[in-house]
Coordinates of N, CA, C and O in Angstrom, one line a residue:
L1 N 36.1 3.0 81.8 CA 36.3 2.2 80.6 C 35.0 2.2 79.8 O 35.0 2.2 78.6
H2 N 33.9 2.0 80.5 CA 32.6 2.0 79.8 C 32.3 3.3 79.1 O 31.9 3.3 78.0
G3 N 32.7 4.4 79.7 CA 32.5 5.7 79.0 C 33.3 5.8 77.8 O 32.9 6.4 76.8
Q4 N 34.6 5.3 77.9 CA 35.5 5.3 76.8 C 35.0 4.5 75.6 O 35.0 4.9 74.5
L5 N 34.4 3.4 75.9 CA 33.8 2.5 74.9 C 32.6 3.2 74.2 O 32.5 3.2 73.0
L6 N 31.8 3.8 75.0 CA 30.6 4.5 74.5 C 31.1 5.7 73.6 O 30.5 5.9 72.5
S7 N 32.1 6.4 74.0 CA 32.6 7.5 73.2 C 33.2 7.0 71.9 O 33.1 7.6 70.8
D8 N 34.0 5.9 72.0 CA 34.6 5.3 70.8 C 33.5 4.8 69.8 O 33.6 5.0 68.6
I9 N 32.4 4.2 70.4 CA 31.3 3.7 69.6 C 30.6 4.9 68.9 O 30.3 4.8 67.7
D10 N 30.4 6.0 69.6 CA 29.8 7.2 69.0 C 30.7 7.7 67.9 O 30.2 8.2 66.9
G11 N 32.0 7.7 68.1 CA 33.0 8.1 67.1 C 32.9 7.3 65.9 O 33.0 7.8 64.7
V12 N 32.8 6.0 66.1 CA 32.7 5.0 64.9 C 31.4 5.3 64.2 O 31.3 5.3 63.0
R13 N 30.3 5.5 65.0 CA 29.0 5.8 64.3 C 29.1 7.1 63.5 O 28.6 7.1 62.4
G14 N 29.7 8.1 64.0 CA 29.9 9.4 63.3 C 30.7 9.2 62.0 O 30.3 9.7 61.0
R15 N 31.8 8.5 62.2 CA 32.7 8.3 61.0 C 32.0 7.4 60.0 O 32.0 7.7 58.8
T16 N 31.2 6.4 60.5 CA 30.5 5.5 59.6 C 29.4 6.3 58.8 O 29.2 6.2 57.6
A17 N 28.7 7.2 59.6 CA 27.7 8.0 58.9 C 28.3 8.9 57.9 O 27.7 9.1 56.8
K18 N 29.5 9.5 58.3 CA 30.2 10.4 57.3 C 30.6 9.6 56.1 O 30.4 10.1 54.9
V19 N 31.1 8.4 56.2 CA 31.6 7.6 55.1 C 30.4 7.2 54.3 O 30.4 7.3 53.0
L20 N 29.2 6.9 54.9 CA 28.0 6.5 54.2 C 27.5 7.7 53.3 O 27.1 7.5 52.2
V21 N 27.5 8.9 53.9 CA 27.1 10.1 53.2 C 28.0 10.3 52.0 O 27.5 10.7 50.9
E22 N 29.3 10.2 52.3 CA 30.2 10.4 51.2 C 30.0 9.4 50.0 O 30.0 9.7 48.9
Q23 N 29.8 8.1 50.4 CA 29.5 7.1 49.4 C 28.2 7.4 48.7 O 28.2 7.2 47.5
Q24 N 27.2 7.8 49.4 CA 25.9 8.2 48.8 C 26.1 9.3 47.8 O 25.6 9.2 46.7
D25 N 26.9 10.3 48.2 CA 27.1 11.5 47.3 C 27.9 11.0 46.1 O 27.6 11.4 44.9
E26 N 28.9 10.2 46.3 CA 29.7 9.7 45.2 C 28.8 8.8 44.2 O 28.9 8.9 43.0
L27 N 28.0 8.0 44.8 CA 27.1 7.2 44.0 C 26.1 8.0 43.2 O 25.8 7.8 42.0
M28 N 25.6 9.1 43.8 CA 24.7 10.0 43.1 C 25.4 10.7 42.0 O 24.8 10.9 40.9
R29 N 26.7 11.2 42.3 CA 27.4 11.8 41.2 C 27.7 10.8 40.0 O 27.5 11.2 38.9
A30 N 28.0 9.6 40.3 CA 28.2 8.6 39.3 C 26.9 8.3 38.5 O 26.9 8.2 37.3
F31 N 25.8 8.3 39.3 CA 24.5 8.0 38.6 C 24.2 9.2 37.7 O 23.8 9.0 36.6
R32 N 24.3 10.4 38.2 CA 24.0 11.6 37.3 C 24.9 11.6 36.1 O 24.5 11.9 35.0
L33 N 26.2 11.3 36.3 CA 27.1 11.3 35.2 C 26.7 10.2 34.1 O 26.7 10.5 32.9
K34 N 26.4 9.0 34.6 CA 25.9 8.0 33.7 C 24.6 8.3 33.0 O 24.4 8.1 31.8
L35 N 23.7 9.0 33.8 CA 22.4 9.4 33.2 C 22.7 10.5 32.1 O 22.0 10.4 31.1
D36 N 23.6 11.4 32.4 CA 23.9 12.4 31.4 C 24.5 11.8 30.1 O 24.2 12.2 29.0
E37 N 25.4 10.8 30.3 CA 26.0 10.1 29.2 C 25.0 9.4 28.4 O 25.0 9.4 27.2
Y38 N 24.0 8.7 29.1 CA 22.9 8.0 28.4 C 22.1 9.0 27.6 O 21.7 8.8 26.5
A39 N 21.7 10.1 28.2 CA 20.9 11.1 27.6 C 21.6 11.7 26.4 O 21.0 11.8 25.3
H40 N 22.9 11.9 26.5 CA 23.7 12.4 25.4 C 23.7 11.4 24.2 O 23.6 11.7 23.1
E41 N 23.9 10.1 24.6 CA 24.0 9.0 23.6 C 22.6 8.9 22.9 O 22.6 8.8 21.7
Q42 N 21.5 9.0 23.6 CA 20.2 8.9 23.0 C 20.0 10.1 22.1 O 19.4 10.0 21.0
A43 N 20.4 11.3 22.5 CA 20.3 12.5 21.7 C 21.1 12.3 20.4 O 20.6 12.7 19.3
M44 N 22.3 11.7 20.5 CA 23.1 11.4 19.3 C 22.4 10.4 18.4 O 22.4 10.6 17.1
L45 N 21.8 9.4 18.9 CA 21.1 8.4 18.1 C 19.9 9.0 17.5 O 19.6 8.7 16.3
K46 N 19.2 9.9 18.2 CA 18.0 10.5 17.7 C 18.4 11.4 16.5 O 17.7 11.4 15.5
D47 N 19.5 12.1 16.6 CA 20.0 13.0 15.5 C 20.4 12.2 14.4 O 20.2 12.5 13.2
A48 N 21.0 11.0 14.6 CA 21.6 10.2 13.6 C 20.5 9.6 12.7 O 20.5 9.6 11.5
D49 N 19.4 9.0 13.4 CA 18.4 8.4 12.6 C 17.1 9.2 12.5 O 16.1 8.7 11.9
G50 N 17.1 10.4 13.0 CA 16.0 11.2 12.9 C 14.9 11.0 14.0 O 14.0 11.7 14.1
G51 N 15.2 10.1 14.8 CA 14.2 9.8 16.0 C 12.9 9.2 15.5 O 12.7 9.0 14.3
P52 N 12.1 8.8 16.4 CA 10.9 8.1 16.1 C 9.9 9.0 15.3 O 9.3 8.5 14.4
D53 N 9.9 10.3 15.5 CA 9.0 11.2 14.7 C 9.4 11.2 13.2 O 8.6 11.1 12.4
K54 N 10.7 11.2 13.0 CA 11.2 11.3 11.6 C 10.9 9.9 10.9 O 10.5 9.9 9.8
R55 N 11.1 8.8 11.6 CA 10.8 7.5 11.1 C 9.3 7.4 10.8 O 9.0 6.9 9.7
L56 N 8.5 7.9 11.7 CA 7.1 7.8 11.4 C 6.6 8.6 10.2 O 5.8 8.2 9.4
R57 N 7.2 9.8 10.1 CA 6.9 10.7 9.0 C 7.4 10.0 7.7 O 6.6 10.0 6.7
M58 N 8.5 9.4 7.7 CA 9.0 8.7 6.5 C 8.1 7.5 6.1 O 7.8 7.3 5.0
Q59 N 7.7 6.7 7.2 CA 6.8 5.6 6.9 C 5.5 6.1 6.3 O 4.9 5.5 5.4
H60 N 5.0 7.3 6.9 CA 3.8 7.9 6.4 C 3.9 8.3 5.0 O 3.0 8.1 4.1
R61 N 5.0 8.9 4.6 CA 5.2 9.4 3.2 C 5.3 8.1 2.3 O 4.7 8.2 1.2
Q62 N 5.9 7.1 2.7 CA 6.0 5.9 1.9 C 4.6 5.3 1.7 O 4.3 4.8 0.6
A63 N 3.8 5.3 2.8 CA 2.5 4.7 2.7 C 1.6 5.6 1.7 O 0.8 5.0 0.9
E64 N 1.8 6.9 1.8 CA 1.0 7.8 0.9 C 1.5 7.6 -0.5 O 0.6 7.5 -1.4
A65 N 2.8 7.4 -0.8 CA 3.2 7.1 -2.1 C 2.7 5.8 -2.7 O 2.2 5.7 -3.8
H66 N 2.7 4.8 -1.8 CA 2.1 3.5 -2.2 C 0.6 3.6 -2.5 O 0.1 3.0 -3.4
L67 N -0.1 4.4 -1.7 CA -1.5 4.6 -1.9 C -1.8 5.3 -3.2 O -2.7 5.0 -4.0
R68 N -0.9 6.3 -3.5 CA -1.1 7.0 -4.8 C -0.9 6.0 -6.0 O -1.6 6.1 -7.0
E69 N 0.1 5.2 -5.8 CA 0.4 4.2 -6.9 C -0.8 3.3 -7.1 O -1.2 3.0 -8.2
I70 N -1.3 2.8 -5.9 CA -2.4 1.9 -6.0 C -3.7 2.6 -6.6 O -4.4 2.0 -7.4
K71 N -3.9 3.8 -6.2 CA -5.0 4.6 -6.8 C -4.8 4.7 -8.3 O -5.8 4.6 -9.1
G72 N -3.6 5.0 -8.8 CA -3.3 5.1 -10.2 C -3.6 3.8 -10.9 O -4.3 3.8 -12.0
L73 N -3.2 2.7 -10.3 CA -3.5 1.4 -10.9 C -5.0 1.1 -11.0 O -5.5 0.6 -12.0
A74 N -5.7 1.5 -9.9 CA -7.1 1.3 -9.8 C -7.8 2.1 -10.9 O -8.7 1.6 -11.6
E75 N -7.4 3.3 -11.1 CA -8.0 4.1 -12.2 C -7.8 3.5 -13.5 O -8.7 3.5 -14.4
F76 N -6.5 3.1 -13.8 CA -6.2 2.5 -15.0 C -7.1 1.2 -15.3 O -7.6 1.1 -16.4
F77 N -7.1 0.4 -14.3 CA -7.9 -0.9 -14.5 C -9.4 -0.6 -14.6 O -10.1 -1.3 -15.3
K78 N -9.9 0.5 -13.9 CA -11.3 0.9 -14.1 C -11.6 1.3 -15.5 O -12.6 0.9 -16.1
A79 N -10.7 2.2 -16.0 CA -10.9 2.6 -17.4 C -10.8 1.4 -18.4 O -11.6 1.3 -19.3
K80 N -9.8 0.6 -18.2 CA -9.7 -0.6 -19.1 C -10.9 -1.5 -19.0 O -11.4 -2.0 -20.0
N81 N -11.4 -1.7 -17.7 CA -12.6 -2.5 -17.5 C -13.8 -1.9 -18.3 O -14.6 -2.6 -18.9
Q82 N -14.0 -0.6 -18.2 CA -15.1 0.1 -18.8 C -15.0 -0.1 -20.3 O -16.0 -0.3 -21.0
E83 N -13.8 0.1 -20.9 CA -13.5 -0.1 -22.3 C -13.9 -1.5 -22.7 O -14.6 -1.7 -23.8
L84 N -13.5 -2.5 -21.9 CA -13.8 -3.9 -22.3 C -15.3 -4.2 -22.2 O -15.9 -4.9 -23.0
E85 N -16.0 -3.5 -21.2 CA -17.4 -3.7 -21.1 C -18.1 -3.1 -22.3 O -19.1 -3.7 -22.8
E86 N -17.7 -1.9 -22.8 CA -18.3 -1.3 -24.0 C -18.0 -2.2 -25.2 O -19.0 -2.4 -26.0
E87 N -16.8 -2.8 -25.3 CA -16.6 -3.7 -26.4 C -17.4 -4.9 -26.3 O -17.9 -5.4 -27.3
N88 N -17.6 -5.4 -25.1 CA -18.4 -6.6 -24.9 C -19.9 -6.3 -25.3 O -20.5 -7.2 -26.0
L89 N -20.4 -5.2 -25.0 CA -21.8 -4.8 -25.4 C -21.9 -4.7 -26.9 O -22.9 -5.2 -27.5
A90 N -20.9 -4.1 -27.5 CA -20.9 -4.0 -29.0 C -20.9 -5.4 -29.6 O -21.6 -5.7 -30.6
L91 N -20.0 -6.3 -29.1 CA -20.0 -7.7 -29.6 C -21.3 -8.4 -29.4 O -21.7 -9.2 -30.2
K92 N -21.9 -8.2 -28.2 CA -23.2 -8.9 -27.9 C -24.3 -8.4 -28.9 O -25.1 -9.2 -29.4
E93 N -24.2 -7.1 -29.2 CA -25.2 -6.5 -30.1 C -25.0 -7.1 -31.5 O -25.9 -7.4 -32.2
R94 N -23.7 -7.2 -31.9 CA -23.4 -7.7 -33.2 C -23.8 -9.2 -33.3 O -24.4 -9.6 -34.3
L95 N -23.6 -9.9 -32.2 CA -24.0 -11.3 -32.2 C -25.5 -11.5 -32.3 O -26.0 -12.3 -32.9
R96 N -26.2 -10.5 -31.6 CA -27.6 -10.6 -31.6 C -28.2 -10.2 -33.0 O -29.2 -10.8 -33.4
T97 N -27.5 -9.3 -33.7 CA -28.0 -9.0 -35.0 C -27.6 -9.9 -36.1 O -28.1 -9.8 -37.2
E98 N -26.5 -10.6 -35.9 CA -26.0 -11.5 -36.9 C -27.1 -12.5 -37.4 O -27.1 -12.8 -38.6
P99 N -27.9 -13.1 -36.6 CA -28.9 -14.0 -37.2 C -29.8 -13.3 -38.1 O -30.2 -13.8 -39.1
D100 N -30.1 -12.0 -37.9 CA -30.9 -11.2 -38.8 C -30.2 -11.1 -40.1 O -30.8 -11.2 -41.2
E101 N -28.9 -10.9 -40.1 CA -28.1 -10.8 -41.3 C -28.1 -12.1 -42.1 O -28.2 -12.1 -43.3
T102 N -28.0 -13.2 -41.3 CA -28.0 -14.5 -41.9 C -29.4 -14.7 -42.6 O -29.4 -15.2 -43.7
Q103 N -30.4 -14.4 -41.9 CA -31.8 -14.5 -42.5 C -31.9 -13.7 -43.8 O -32.4 -14.1 -44.8
K104 N -31.3 -12.4 -43.8 CA -31.3 -11.6 -44.9 C -30.5 -12.2 -46.1 O -31.0 -12.2 -47.2
M105 N -29.4 -12.8 -45.7 CA -28.5 -13.4 -46.8 C -29.2 -14.6 -47.3 O -29.2 -14.9 -48.6
V106 N -29.9 -15.4 -46.5 CA -30.7 -16.5 -47.0 C -31.8 -16.1 -48.0 O -32.0 -16.7 -49.0
M107 N -32.5 -15.0 -47.6 CA -33.6 -14.5 -48.4 C -33.0 -14.0 -49.8 O -33.6 -14.2 -50.8
D108 N -31.8 -13.3 -49.7 CA -31.2 -12.8 -50.9 C -30.8 -14.0 -51.8 O -30.9 -13.9 -53.0
L109 N -30.3 -15.1 -51.2 CA -29.9 -16.3 -52.0 C -31.1 -16.9 -52.6 O -31.1 -17.2 -53.8
V110 N -32.2 -17.0 -51.9 CA -33.4 -17.5 -52.4 C -33.9 -16.6 -53.6 O -34.3 -17.1 -54.7
M111 N -33.9 -15.3 -53.4 CA -34.3 -14.4 -54.5 C -33.4 -14.5 -55.7 O -33.9 -14.5 -56.8
A112 N -32.1 -14.7 -55.4 CA -31.2 -14.8 -56.5 C -31.4 -16.1 -57.3 O -31.4 -16.1 -58.5
R113 N -31.7 -17.2 -56.6 CA -32.0 -18.5 -57.3 C -33.3 -18.4 -58.1 O -33.3 -18.9 -59.2
R114 N -34.3 -17.7 -57.5 CA -35.5 -17.5 -58.3 C -35.3 -16.7 -59.6 O -35.8 -17.0 -60.6
E115 N -34.4 -15.7 -59.4 CA -34.1 -14.8 -60.5 C -33.3 -15.7 -61.6 O -33.6 -15.6 -62.8
V116 N -32.4 -16.5 -61.1 CA -31.7 -17.4 -62.0 C -32.7 -18.3 -62.8 O -32.6 -18.5 -64.0
V117 N -33.6 -18.9 -62.0 CA -34.6 -19.8 -62.6 C -35.4 -19.0 -63.6 O -35.7 -19.5 -64.8
R118 N -35.8 -17.9 -63.3 CA -36.6 -17.0 -64.2 C -35.8 -16.7 -65.5 O -36.3 -16.8 -66.6
L119 N -34.5 -16.3 -65.3 CA -33.7 -15.9 -66.4 C -33.5 -17.2 -67.3 O -33.4 -17.1 -68.5
R120 N -33.2 -18.3 -66.7 CA -33.0 -19.5 -67.5 C -34.3 -19.8 -68.3 O -34.2 -20.3 -69.5
A121 N -35.4 -19.6 -67.7 CA -36.7 -19.9 -68.4 C -36.8 -19.0 -69.5 O -37.3 -19.4 -70.6
R122 N -36.4 -17.8 -69.4 CA -36.5 -16.8 -70.5 C -35.5 -17.1 -71.6 O -35.9 -17.0 -72.8
C123 N -34.3 -17.6 -71.2 CA -33.3 -17.9 -72.2 C -33.8 -19.1 -73.0 O -33.5 -19.2 -74.2
E124 N -34.3 -20.1 -72.3 CA -34.7 -21.3 -73.0 C -36.0 -21.0 -73.9 O -36.1 -21.6 -74.9
G125 N -36.7 -20.1 -73.5 CA -37.9 -19.7 -74.3 C -37.5 -18.9 -75.5 O -38.4 -18.6 -76.3
G126 N -36.3 -18.4 -75.5 CA -35.9 -17.6 -76.7 C -36.0 -16.2 -76.5 O -35.9 -15.4 -77.4
E127 N -36.4 -15.8 -75.4 CA -36.6 -14.3 -75.1 C -35.2 -13.7 -74.9 O -34.3 -14.3 -74.4
A128 N -35.2 -12.4 -75.2 CA -33.9 -11.6 -74.9 C -33.9 -11.2 -73.5 O -34.9 -10.8 -72.9
V129 N -32.8 -11.4 -72.9 CA -32.6 -11.1 -71.5 C -32.5 -9.7 -71.3 O -32.4 -8.7 -71.4

């Protein structure tokens, strides 16, 4: 009886080991199948949206376009600023010279008044102008 039990236990162990190996193989097949499905799905997604490389290239192109736009604006504003600085210098020069013009106009007025006084004196004296 003891021998029979030992042989039955060995048989159970053998069948259990066989079942475990079959289950392990089945699990590995299921795992590989799922892994293949996942890899295929990822490949489809990569093809659909271009993958991370395509997205990075697109972002890089957008950044370069933005940079070109900013550079264009910077050049425009630099030219405008230079134009305004030149105009400012011209206006400062004009402002600086205006007092001289005012002085000249005052002197012309004084000379004209003297001439008027002289001419009146000549007219009153009976001289021909």
